[in-house]
Coordinates of C-alpha atoms in Angstrom, one line a residue:
M1 CA 90.0 266.0 78.3
F2 CA 87.0 266.7 79.4
D3 CA 86.2 263.0 80.4
L4 CA 89.2 261.5 81.2
G5 CA 89.2 265.1 84.0
S6 CA 85.8 263.8 85.0
L7 CA 87.2 260.1 85.8
S8 CA 89.2 261.8 87.5
Y9 CA 87.3 263.1 90.9
I10 CA 86.4 259.5 91.5
L11 CA 89.4 257.7 90.5
A12 CA 91.9 260.0 92.6
I13 CA 89.8 258.5 95.9
Y14 CA 89.0 255.2 95.0
S15 CA 93.3 254.9 94.5
I16 CA 94.5 257.0 97.5
Y17 CA 92.1 254.2 99.4
L18 CA 94.1 251.7 97.5
L19 CA 97.6 252.9 98.3
L20 CA 96.4 253.1 102.1
I21 CA 94.1 249.7 103.3
P22 CA 97.3 247.7 103.9
K23 CA 98.3 244.2 102.4
K24 CA 96.4 242.1 104.9
F25 CA 93.0 243.6 104.3
Y26 CA 93.4 242.7 100.5
G27 CA 90.4 240.3 99.0
S28 CA 88.5 241.3 102.9
L29 CA 85.1 240.8 103.2
F30 CA 86.1 245.4 103.5
D31 CA 88.0 245.0 101.0
R32 CA 85.2 243.0 98.3
V33 CA 81.5 245.1 99.8
I34 CA 83.8 249.1 99.5
T35 CA 85.3 247.9 96.0
N36 CA 82.4 246.2 94.3
F37 CA 79.8 249.5 95.5
T38 CA 82.0 251.8 94.7
Y39 CA 82.4 250.4 91.5
S40 CA 78.5 249.9 91.5
L41 CA 77.7 252.5 91.9
A42 CA 79.9 254.7 90.2
L43 CA 78.4 252.6 86.8
F44 CA 75.6 253.2 87.1
F45 CA 75.4 256.8 87.2
M46 CA 77.4 257.7 84.3
V47 CA 75.3 255.6 83.0
F48 CA 72.4 257.6 84.4
S49 CA 73.7 260.9 83.4
F50 CA 74.3 259.0 80.2
L51 CA 70.6 258.6 79.2
S52 CA 69.4 261.8 80.9
E53 CA 71.9 263.5 79.0
I54 CA 70.3 262.3 75.7
T55 CA 67.0 263.6 76.9
F56 CA 68.0 267.2 78.2
W57 CA 69.8 267.0 74.7
Q58 CA 66.4 266.9 73.1
E59 CA 64.9 269.1 75.4
Y60 CA 67.4 271.8 75.0
Q61 CA 70.2 271.0 73.1
K62 CA 72.9 271.2 76.0
R63 CA 75.0 269.5 77.8
F64 CA 73.4 269.6 81.9
N65 CA 73.8 273.7 82.7
F66 CA 71.5 275.7 85.0
I67 CA 68.8 274.2 84.0
A68 CA 69.5 271.2 84.7
V69 CA 70.4 272.0 88.2
D70 CA 67.8 274.4 89.3
Y71 CA 65.9 271.7 88.0
L72 CA 66.3 270.0 91.9
L73 CA 65.0 271.9 93.5
Y74 CA 61.7 271.0 92.3
T75 CA 62.1 267.1 91.8
Y76 CA 58.0 266.8 91.7
E77 CA 57.9 268.9 88.8
V78 CA 60.4 267.5 87.1
I79 CA 60.4 264.0 87.8
Q80 CA 56.5 263.8 87.2
N81 CA 57.0 265.2 83.6
I82 CA 59.7 262.9 82.8
N83 CA 57.3 260.2 83.9
Q84 CA 54.8 261.7 81.6
S85 CA 57.3 262.2 78.7
Y86 CA 59.8 258.8 79.0
P87 CA 58.7 255.3 79.2
I88 CA 60.9 254.8 82.9
P89 CA 60.3 251.0 83.3
L90 CA 62.2 250.9 80.2
I91 CA 64.5 253.5 80.8
V92 CA 64.9 251.9 84.6
G93 CA 65.2 248.6 82.6
I94 CA 68.3 249.2 80.5
L95 CA 70.3 251.4 83.2
V96 CA 70.5 247.9 85.6
T97 CA 70.6 245.6 82.1
I98 CA 73.9 248.0 81.1
T99 CA 74.9 248.0 85.0
F100 CA 74.7 244.5 84.8
I101 CA 76.4 243.7 82.0
S102 CA 79.9 245.9 82.5
I103 CA 80.1 244.6 86.0
K104 CA 79.6 240.3 84.5
I105 CA 82.2 241.7 81.4
T106 CA 85.0 243.3 84.0
K107 CA 85.1 240.1 86.2
R108 CA 85.1 237.9 82.7
K109 CA 88.2 239.7 82.4
N110 CA 89.1 238.7 86.6
A111 CA 89.2 243.0 87.2
F112 CA 88.4 242.7 90.8
K113 CA 90.2 238.9 91.1
A114 CA 93.5 240.9 89.4
T115 CA 92.8 243.9 92.5
F116 CA 92.6 241.2 95.2
N117 CA 95.0 239.2 94.7
N118 CA 97.1 242.4 93.7
T119 CA 101.3 242.4 95.9
N120 CA 102.0 245.5 94.7
S121 CA 104.5 247.7 97.3
F122 CA 103.5 251.1 98.5
T123 CA 105.8 252.1 96.8
L124 CA 104.9 251.6 93.3
K125 CA 101.5 252.0 94.2
I126 CA 102.0 255.6 94.5
I127 CA 102.9 256.4 91.0
P128 CA 99.0 255.3 89.7
T129 CA 97.7 257.6 92.8
L130 CA 100.0 260.2 92.2
F131 CA 99.2 259.8 88.0
W132 CA 95.4 260.1 89.4
V133 CA 95.7 262.8 91.8
L134 CA 97.8 265.4 89.9
T135 CA 95.3 265.1 86.9
L136 CA 92.5 266.0 89.7
V137 CA 94.4 269.4 90.9
I138 CA 95.5 270.3 87.2
F139 CA 91.5 269.6 86.4
H140 CA 89.7 271.6 88.8
L141 CA 92.3 274.2 89.8
N142 CA 92.7 275.2 86.4
I143 CA 90.5 274.1 84.1
K144 CA 87.1 275.4 83.1
N145 CA 84.3 274.4 81.7
T146 CA 83.9 277.6 79.3
Q147 CA 87.5 276.6 78.4
A148 CA 85.7 273.8 76.2
E149 CA 84.1 276.3 73.9
I150 CA 86.6 277.2 71.1
F151 CA 84.2 277.0 68.2
T152 CA 81.4 279.0 66.2
N153 CA 79.6 275.9 66.3
Q154 CA 77.6 276.4 69.8
Y155 CA 76.6 271.8 69.3
E156 CA 80.3 271.1 69.1
N157 CA 81.5 273.5 71.8
E158 CA 78.2 271.8 73.5
I159 CA 79.3 267.8 72.7
T160 CA 83.3 269.3 73.6
K161 CA 82.4 269.1 76.8
S162 CA 81.9 266.8 79.6
G163 CA 78.6 266.1 81.4
I164 CA 79.1 265.2 84.4
Y165 CA 81.4 267.8 84.9
S166 CA 78.8 270.6 82.8
F167 CA 76.2 270.1 86.1
F168 CA 78.2 270.7 88.4
A169 CA 80.8 274.0 87.0
A170 CA 76.7 274.5 86.6
Y171 CA 75.9 274.3 89.8
H172 CA 79.1 276.5 90.8
K173 CA 78.1 279.5 88.4
N174 CA 74.6 279.7 89.3
E175 CA 75.0 283.4 89.1
L176 CA 77.6 285.5 87.3
N177 CA 78.8 289.0 88.6
Y178 CA 79.1 291.2 85.7
T179 CA 81.7 293.4 86.8
T180 CA 83.9 290.0 87.2
F181 CA 82.9 288.5 84.1
Y182 CA 82.1 291.4 82.2
K183 CA 83.5 294.3 79.8
T184 CA 83.0 297.1 82.0
Y185 CA 82.9 300.7 82.7
P186 CA 83.4 303.5 85.0
T187 CA 80.0 303.5 86.0
D188 CA 80.7 307.5 85.4
T189 CA 80.4 306.8 81.9
V190 CA 77.7 304.2 81.7
F191 CA 75.3 305.5 83.8
P192 CA 74.7 309.1 81.8
K193 CA 74.9 306.6 78.4
I194 CA 72.3 304.8 79.9
R195 CA 69.9 308.2 80.5
N196 CA 70.4 308.9 77.1
L197 CA 69.0 305.7 76.0
V198 CA 65.5 305.1 78.1
V199 CA 65.3 308.8 79.3
T200 CA 63.2 311.0 76.6
K201 CA 62.6 314.5 76.4
K202 CA 59.8 315.1 78.2
D203 CA 60.7 312.6 80.2
S204 CA 62.4 314.2 84.2
L205 CA 64.3 312.7 86.0
I206 CA 63.6 312.3 89.9
V207 CA 67.9 311.2 90.7
P208 CA 70.9 313.0 88.8
T209 CA 73.8 310.6 89.0
N210 CA 73.8 306.1 88.8
S211 CA 70.0 306.1 88.7
I212 CA 67.0 305.9 85.8
R213 CA 64.3 307.1 88.3
R214 CA 62.0 309.0 86.3
I215 CA 58.7 310.3 85.3
I216 CA 57.1 309.8 82.2
F217 CA 54.8 312.4 80.4
N218 CA 52.0 311.8 78.5
E219 CA 49.2 313.5 77.0
G220 CA 45.6 313.2 77.2
K221 CA 42.9 311.8 79.3
E222 CA 43.7 308.8 81.2
Q223 CA 42.8 306.0 80.4
T224 CA 42.1 303.6 83.8
P225 CA 40.6 299.7 81.7
N226 CA 41.2 296.4 83.9
L227 CA 43.9 294.9 82.7
I228 CA 44.4 291.1 82.0
F229 CA 48.0 289.9 80.5
I230 CA 47.7 286.8 78.9
G231 CA 51.5 285.3 79.3
L232 CA 52.1 282.1 76.0
E233 CA 54.2 279.6 77.1
S234 CA 57.1 278.7 74.1
V235 CA 54.6 280.4 71.4
S236 CA 57.2 281.3 68.8
A237 CA 56.1 283.5 65.6
K238 CA 56.9 280.8 63.8
F239 CA 54.1 279.0 64.3
M240 CA 51.9 281.8 63.3
S241 CA 50.2 282.5 59.7
R242 CA 51.2 285.3 59.6
F243 CA 54.7 285.0 59.5
G244 CA 54.7 281.8 57.2
N245 CA 53.4 278.9 58.4
K246 CA 50.9 276.5 56.9
Q247 CA 50.1 274.1 60.0
N248 CA 47.2 276.5 60.7
L249 CA 47.8 275.5 64.6
I250 CA 46.4 279.2 66.5
P251 CA 43.8 280.7 64.4
A252 CA 42.3 282.1 66.6
I253 CA 45.7 283.9 67.4
D254 CA 46.6 284.4 63.9
S255 CA 42.9 286.6 64.3
L256 CA 44.8 289.3 67.1
A257 CA 47.1 289.9 64.2
K258 CA 43.9 292.7 62.3
E259 CA 42.0 292.5 65.2
S260 CA 44.7 294.9 68.4
I261 CA 47.8 296.4 68.1
F262 CA 50.3 293.7 67.0
F263 CA 54.4 294.4 67.2
T264 CA 55.5 291.9 64.4
N265 CA 59.2 292.4 65.5
L266 CA 60.0 292.2 69.7
Q267 CA 62.2 290.3 70.5
A268 CA 62.0 288.1 73.4
T269 CA 65.0 288.2 76.8
G270 CA 66.0 285.2 76.9
T271 CA 64.9 280.8 76.8
R272 CA 62.8 280.5 79.7
T273 CA 59.4 281.1 81.3
I274 CA 61.5 282.8 84.1
R275 CA 63.1 285.4 82.2
G276 CA 60.3 286.3 80.7
I277 CA 58.5 287.4 83.4
E278 CA 61.4 288.8 84.5
A279 CA 61.0 291.2 81.3
L280 CA 57.3 292.1 81.4
A281 CA 57.8 292.9 85.4
L282 CA 60.4 294.0 85.5
S283 CA 61.2 295.3 82.8
I284 CA 65.0 295.1 82.7
P285 CA 67.8 293.3 80.5
P286 CA 67.7 290.1 81.6
T287 CA 71.5 290.0 83.5
P288 CA 73.6 287.1 83.5
G289 CA 72.5 283.5 85.5
R290 CA 69.7 283.7 87.3
S291 CA 66.6 285.1 86.2
I292 CA 66.2 288.2 89.0
V293 CA 62.9 285.7 90.1
K294 CA 65.2 282.8 91.3
R295 CA 67.4 285.5 92.8
E296 CA 67.6 286.7 97.1
N297 CA 66.8 290.6 97.4
N298 CA 64.7 290.4 95.0
N299 CA 62.0 292.2 97.3
N300 CA 60.1 294.9 97.2
L301 CA 62.1 296.1 93.2
F302 CA 60.1 298.4 91.0
T303 CA 58.7 296.1 88.7
I304 CA 55.4 296.7 86.6
G305 CA 53.1 296.4 89.3
E306 CA 53.5 299.3 90.9
I307 CA 52.9 301.2 88.3
F308 CA 49.1 300.1 88.8
K309 CA 49.4 300.6 91.9
Q310 CA 49.9 304.6 91.7
K311 CA 46.9 304.1 88.9
G312 CA 44.8 302.2 91.7
Y313 CA 44.5 298.7 90.8
T314 CA 44.6 295.7 92.3
R315 CA 47.4 292.6 91.6
T316 CA 47.0 289.7 91.2
F317 CA 49.1 286.8 88.9
F318 CA 47.6 283.3 88.2
Y319 CA 49.3 281.0 87.9
G320 CA 48.6 277.0 87.2
G321 CA 50.7 275.1 88.5
D322 CA 52.3 275.4 91.9
G323 CA 53.9 278.4 92.1
H324 CA 56.5 277.5 94.5
F325 CA 57.8 276.8 91.0
D326 CA 60.9 278.6 90.0
N327 CA 60.0 281.3 92.6
M328 CA 56.8 282.7 91.3
N329 CA 54.7 282.6 94.3
V330 CA 58.1 284.5 96.6
F331 CA 58.7 287.5 93.7
F332 CA 55.7 288.4 93.0
A333 CA 54.0 288.3 97.3
N334 CA 56.8 289.7 97.9
N335 CA 56.4 292.5 95.4
G336 CA 53.0 292.7 96.2
F337 CA 50.7 290.5 93.6
N338 CA 47.4 287.9 95.3
I339 CA 48.6 284.6 94.6
V340 CA 46.4 282.1 92.4
D341 CA 47.6 278.9 92.6
R342 CA 47.2 275.3 92.5
K343 CA 49.2 274.2 96.0
K344 CA 51.0 271.1 96.1
K345 CA 49.4 269.0 98.4
H346 CA 53.0 267.8 100.1
R347 CA 54.0 270.6 99.7
F348 CA 54.0 272.8 103.3
N349 CA 51.3 276.1 102.9
K350 CA 53.6 279.3 103.0
I351 CA 52.9 282.4 104.3
F352 CA 52.7 285.0 101.5
P353 CA 52.7 288.7 102.9
T354 CA 49.5 289.2 100.2
Q355 CA 46.1 286.9 99.1
R356 CA 46.5 283.1 98.4
T357 CA 44.0 282.0 96.9
H358 CA 44.4 277.8 96.1
I359 CA 42.6 276.1 93.3
N360 CA 40.2 273.9 94.5
D361 CA 40.1 269.8 93.3
E362 CA 36.4 270.6 91.8
E363 CA 37.9 273.5 89.6
V364 CA 40.3 270.1 88.1
T365 CA 38.9 269.5 84.7
F366 CA 42.4 267.6 83.9
E367 CA 46.1 268.3 85.5
N368 CA 49.7 267.3 84.6
A369 CA 53.5 267.5 85.4
W370 CA 53.5 271.7 86.0
G371 CA 49.8 272.0 85.8
I372 CA 46.2 272.1 85.8
C373 CA 45.6 272.7 82.5
D374 CA 45.2 276.0 80.1
G375 CA 41.5 275.7 79.8
D376 CA 41.1 274.9 83.9
L377 CA 43.5 278.2 84.2
Y378 CA 41.3 280.3 82.1
A379 CA 38.2 278.9 83.5
K380 CA 39.1 280.4 87.1
V381 CA 40.7 283.4 85.8
L382 CA 37.4 284.3 84.6
K383 CA 35.5 283.6 88.3
E384 CA 38.1 285.4 90.3
A385 CA 37.5 289.1 87.3
D386 CA 34.2 288.6 88.6
K387 CA 34.1 288.7 91.7
Q388 CA 37.3 291.6 91.3
H389 CA 34.5 293.7 89.3
K390 CA 32.0 294.0 92.1
L391 CA 34.5 295.5 93.9
K392 CA 34.5 298.0 91.7
K393 CA 37.8 299.2 91.3
P394 CA 40.4 297.9 88.4
F395 CA 42.4 294.4 87.9
F396 CA 45.7 293.9 86.8
N397 CA 45.8 290.2 86.3
F398 CA 49.5 288.5 85.9
I399 CA 48.5 285.0 84.0
M400 CA 51.3 282.8 82.9
T401 CA 50.0 279.4 80.8
S402 CA 51.8 276.5 80.6
S403 CA 50.3 273.3 78.6
N404 CA 52.1 273.5 75.7
H405 CA 54.9 271.9 77.7
K406 CA 56.5 268.4 77.2
P407 CA 54.8 266.6 77.6
Y408 CA 51.9 267.8 76.3
T409 CA 49.0 266.9 77.4
Y410 CA 45.8 267.9 77.7
P411 CA 42.1 266.7 77.9
N412 CA 40.6 264.2 75.3
G413 CA 39.1 264.5 72.6
I414 CA 39.1 268.5 72.8
I415 CA 41.3 268.3 69.4
D416 CA 41.7 266.0 66.7
I417 CA 45.8 265.2 67.5
P418 CA 45.8 262.9 70.8
S419 CA 46.7 264.0 74.5
G420 CA 50.7 263.3 75.0
T421 CA 51.6 262.5 71.4
N422 CA 53.4 266.5 69.9
R423 CA 54.3 270.3 70.3
A424 CA 51.8 270.5 67.5
G425 CA 48.8 269.0 69.3
A426 CA 49.9 271.4 72.6
L427 CA 50.0 274.5 70.2
K428 CA 46.1 273.8 68.7
Y429 CA 44.5 272.8 72.7
T430 CA 46.6 276.2 73.7
N431 CA 44.5 277.4 70.7
V432 CA 41.5 276.1 71.5
T433 CA 41.4 277.2 75.3
F434 CA 42.4 280.4 74.6
Q435 CA 39.1 281.3 71.6
N436 CA 37.1 279.7 74.4
F437 CA 38.9 282.4 77.6
F438 CA 37.9 285.0 74.9
N439 CA 33.9 283.6 74.1
E440 CA 33.0 283.8 78.1
A441 CA 34.3 287.0 78.5
K442 CA 32.9 288.4 75.8
N443 CA 29.9 288.0 77.7
K444 CA 31.3 289.8 81.1
P445 CA 30.5 292.5 81.8
W446 CA 33.7 293.4 82.5
F447 CA 35.1 292.8 78.8
K448 CA 33.9 296.1 76.7
N449 CA 35.8 298.6 79.9
T450 CA 39.5 295.2 80.2
V451 CA 42.3 295.4 77.5
F452 CA 44.0 292.4 76.9
V453 CA 48.3 292.1 76.5
I454 CA 49.5 288.6 75.1
V455 CA 52.4 287.9 75.0
S456 CA 54.3 284.5 74.5
D457 CA 57.2 283.9 77.5
H458 CA 59.8 282.9 74.8
C459 CA 60.4 280.4 71.7
A460 CA 59.5 276.8 71.5
Y461 CA 63.3 276.3 70.2
S462 CA 65.9 278.6 71.7
A463 CA 68.7 276.4 70.8
G464 CA 71.2 276.5 67.4
R465 CA 75.0 276.3 66.2
K466 CA 76.0 280.2 66.7
E467 CA 76.6 281.7 70.6
I468 CA 73.6 283.0 69.8
N469 CA 70.6 282.1 68.0
V470 CA 68.9 285.3 66.8
E471 CA 65.2 283.7 65.4
S472 CA 64.9 281.9 68.1
Y473 CA 64.1 285.3 70.3
H474 CA 61.0 286.3 67.7
I475 CA 57.6 286.2 69.5
P476 CA 54.1 287.4 68.7
A477 CA 53.1 290.3 71.7
F478 CA 49.5 292.4 70.5
I479 CA 47.2 295.1 72.7
Y480 CA 43.8 294.5 72.4
N481 CA 40.2 296.0 72.7
L482 CA 41.6 299.7 74.1
Q483 CA 39.5 301.9 73.0
N484 CA 39.1 304.1 70.4
I485 CA 42.6 302.8 68.9
N486 CA 42.2 300.9 64.5
P487 CA 44.0 298.1 65.0
Q488 CA 47.5 297.9 63.1
E489 CA 51.0 296.2 63.2
I490 CA 54.1 297.9 64.2
H491 CA 57.1 296.1 62.6
K492 CA 59.9 298.2 64.9
L493 CA 63.1 296.2 66.8
S494 CA 62.0 296.0 70.5
S495 CA 61.8 294.2 73.0
Q496 CA 59.7 292.3 75.7
I497 CA 60.9 294.8 78.4
D498 CA 59.3 297.3 76.2
V499 CA 55.4 296.6 76.3
F500 CA 54.5 297.7 79.3
P501 CA 55.9 301.0 78.4
T502 CA 54.1 300.8 75.7
L503 CA 51.5 300.5 76.8
F504 CA 51.0 302.8 79.7
G505 CA 51.5 305.5 76.6
Y506 CA 48.2 304.2 74.8
L507 CA 46.6 305.1 78.0
N508 CA 47.8 308.4 78.4
W509 CA 49.8 307.9 81.7
T510 CA 51.8 309.9 83.6
Y511 CA 53.8 308.1 86.8
E512 CA 57.1 307.3 88.1
T513 CA 59.2 304.8 86.7
N514 CA 62.5 303.5 87.5
L515 CA 62.2 300.8 84.2
F516 CA 64.7 300.4 81.3
G517 CA 61.6 299.2 78.8
K518 CA 59.8 302.8 76.2
D519 CA 57.1 303.1 74.3
I520 CA 58.0 301.4 71.0
T521 CA 55.0 303.7 69.6
K522 CA 57.7 307.5 70.9
M523 CA 60.6 305.2 69.6
Q524 CA 63.1 307.0 66.6
P525 CA 64.5 304.3 63.7
N526 CA 68.1 304.7 65.2
E527 CA 66.6 303.5 69.1
E528 CA 65.0 300.4 67.7
R529 CA 67.1 297.8 69.3
A530 CA 66.2 294.1 71.3
L531 CA 68.2 293.2 73.7
I532 CA 68.5 288.1 73.5
A533 CA 70.2 287.2 75.9
N534 CA 71.1 283.7 76.6
H535 CA 72.8 281.5 80.5
R536 CA 76.0 283.2 80.1
K537 CA 76.1 285.4 76.6
L538 CA 74.7 288.8 76.3
G539 CA 72.9 290.4 73.7
L540 CA 71.9 293.7 71.5
L541 CA 70.3 293.1 68.1
K542 CA 69.9 296.6 65.9
G543 CA 69.1 296.4 62.8
N544 CA 70.9 293.7 61.5
E545 CA 73.8 294.8 64.2
L546 CA 74.8 292.1 67.4
L547 CA 76.9 292.4 69.4
I548 CA 77.1 289.7 72.4
L549 CA 79.1 289.8 75.4
N550 CA 80.7 287.1 76.9
N551 CA 82.0 285.7 80.6
R552 CA 85.8 286.1 79.9
K553 CA 85.3 290.5 79.2
N554 CA 85.4 289.6 75.2
H555 CA 83.0 290.4 73.0
T556 CA 82.2 289.5 69.7
F557 CA 80.5 292.2 66.8
Y558 CA 78.0 290.3 64.1
K559 CA 76.2 290.9 60.6
W560 CA 73.1 288.3 61.5
N561 CA 71.4 287.7 57.7
S562 CA 67.9 287.1 58.9
K563 CA 67.1 285.4 55.4
N564 CA 69.6 282.3 56.7
N565 CA 69.6 283.3 60.1
E566 CA 74.0 283.5 59.7
L567 CA 75.7 285.3 61.4
S568 CA 79.0 286.6 60.0
I569 CA 82.2 288.0 62.3
Q570 CA 82.7 292.3 61.7
K571 CA 85.2 294.7 62.8
S572 CA 83.4 295.6 66.6
N573 CA 82.2 299.1 66.6
P574 CA 83.7 300.5 69.9
S575 CA 80.3 302.8 70.0
F576 CA 77.9 299.8 69.4
L577 CA 80.0 298.6 72.4
K578 CA 79.6 301.1 74.7
E579 CA 76.1 300.8 74.6
T580 CA 75.8 297.1 74.4
V581 CA 77.7 297.5 78.4
S582 CA 75.0 300.6 79.0
Y583 CA 72.8 298.1 79.5
Y584 CA 74.0 295.6 80.6
Q585 CA 76.3 297.3 83.5
T586 CA 73.7 299.2 84.6
A587 CA 70.8 296.9 84.7
F588 CA 73.4 294.1 87.6
D589 CA 74.4 297.7 89.5
L590 CA 70.8 298.7 89.8
F591 CA 69.9 295.2 91.4
K592 CA 73.1 294.2 93.1
N593 CA 73.0 297.9 95.2
N594 CA 69.3 297.8 95.8
G595 CA 68.0 301.4 92.8
L596 CA 65.4 298.6 91.8
K597 CA 63.9 298.3 95.0
L598 CA 60.9 301.1 96.7
K599 CA 61.1 303.8 98.2
N600 CA 60.4 303.8 101.8

């Protein structure tokens, strides 16, 4: 049905053309050019879409969705990534060959000849024209892509859809309005609920209604060490030996488990880097559709950077690629961070309210579609940290790595797996550069007074048969080099949004905040939870229970078996539902109504 509907967009237009063209123009040069060109173009487009879907499925196990739409905005990175990951000449050759053979078969069947020599009257042509036009109208006005999702197995739901139609449906619904599509409660119900969930007894609310703005009090002498945050690209917890991995892929990262505060049960909020950035920088539940990092009106928000500013820190965002990608530079610069990135030469210099420092050619030893290798990025961080140290002011550096990403390329001779082979090689390279960074950092005068926060942005593989693949949100998270704090493991179920509020607690900071995250160390058992979501499904995980909100104002309540990662439906829990809705509805409300904005 979805393929028929997709086809109707093409055939309805062509059938109208056939209906309106006078008989005397049948088979004319104009008619032949129009028919041959449009047929070849449509056929080429369909074959291209089909082959593209294969590569997209390999990466995301989905039909085209909002990710494909987003990638249209960053054609340079995407085309380069495809060029470095796949044999482009072979693919183009296959495209042209299939199209050519298909046209030859069509001609052998005399389809073109029958068309050009047709003698049907206007009345006869109305019948097929009406069929395709009515099919188009009915499909366009009544069929939504989400109506394909009738199975519990998500692979079946995706296969049911049409890739072409899925792409345009995602383009149309790239940002979802929570109040329109999801379960809601009255505002005067959800805000008291969310304040009860995020505010502790010692906190002092600043705004009495429709807000979570408050002052958090911590006892003890405040510490203001330098802070370096390292966002590990696509490093799942299951890659660690601590969680049973036998491949010894990331021994340096594994070693942190015994040298730091190690959060063994921390979950990512989403499945993309910009979701991880959103969770860490804004400490907010994921809102449906796009990450706030990519949305309009995302400037002057209350981020973790504002809290660092309260304590006298400089703030800098480091990225090895061009931060134009995924709107990262716009987000960070318009929220008070300086930028250090690798600007692409074909892009214009954009004016930001903060300072932008370019990574120069002489500082680069290796570069792929996404940017410079992690080793070069870490070298730049060390160089900039040396400069920052001389300013006699604490610095906060937010680093986002990228080498553990397809095409999995890196400098040759660093590890025992050739560049571009597989993810295992990229992980080994990620590990080696991570270790080298710390080996060099330990010799710096600023190291002793620097705390490192290391967290993955999301897992490497997030798709699965179920609505939300729970095990694919488990990520490693560490706080390293805290003074006077012994290494320990914290097993509480928690979220990416809790990482920095927990750090602030360790540093004994008293501060004003507008963040949803909580100090993990102070969570009671009944407060443990994780907010996990994808583009349209919004979930709350507590213990072995998971409630998922969907964009049809419905929800499903599951029991999760952590041993086999299976979900079994159970009777809904009204209290659990209200808690879930309170997190997501208030997060959306605050963002949309400027409740996350800094005070003037």
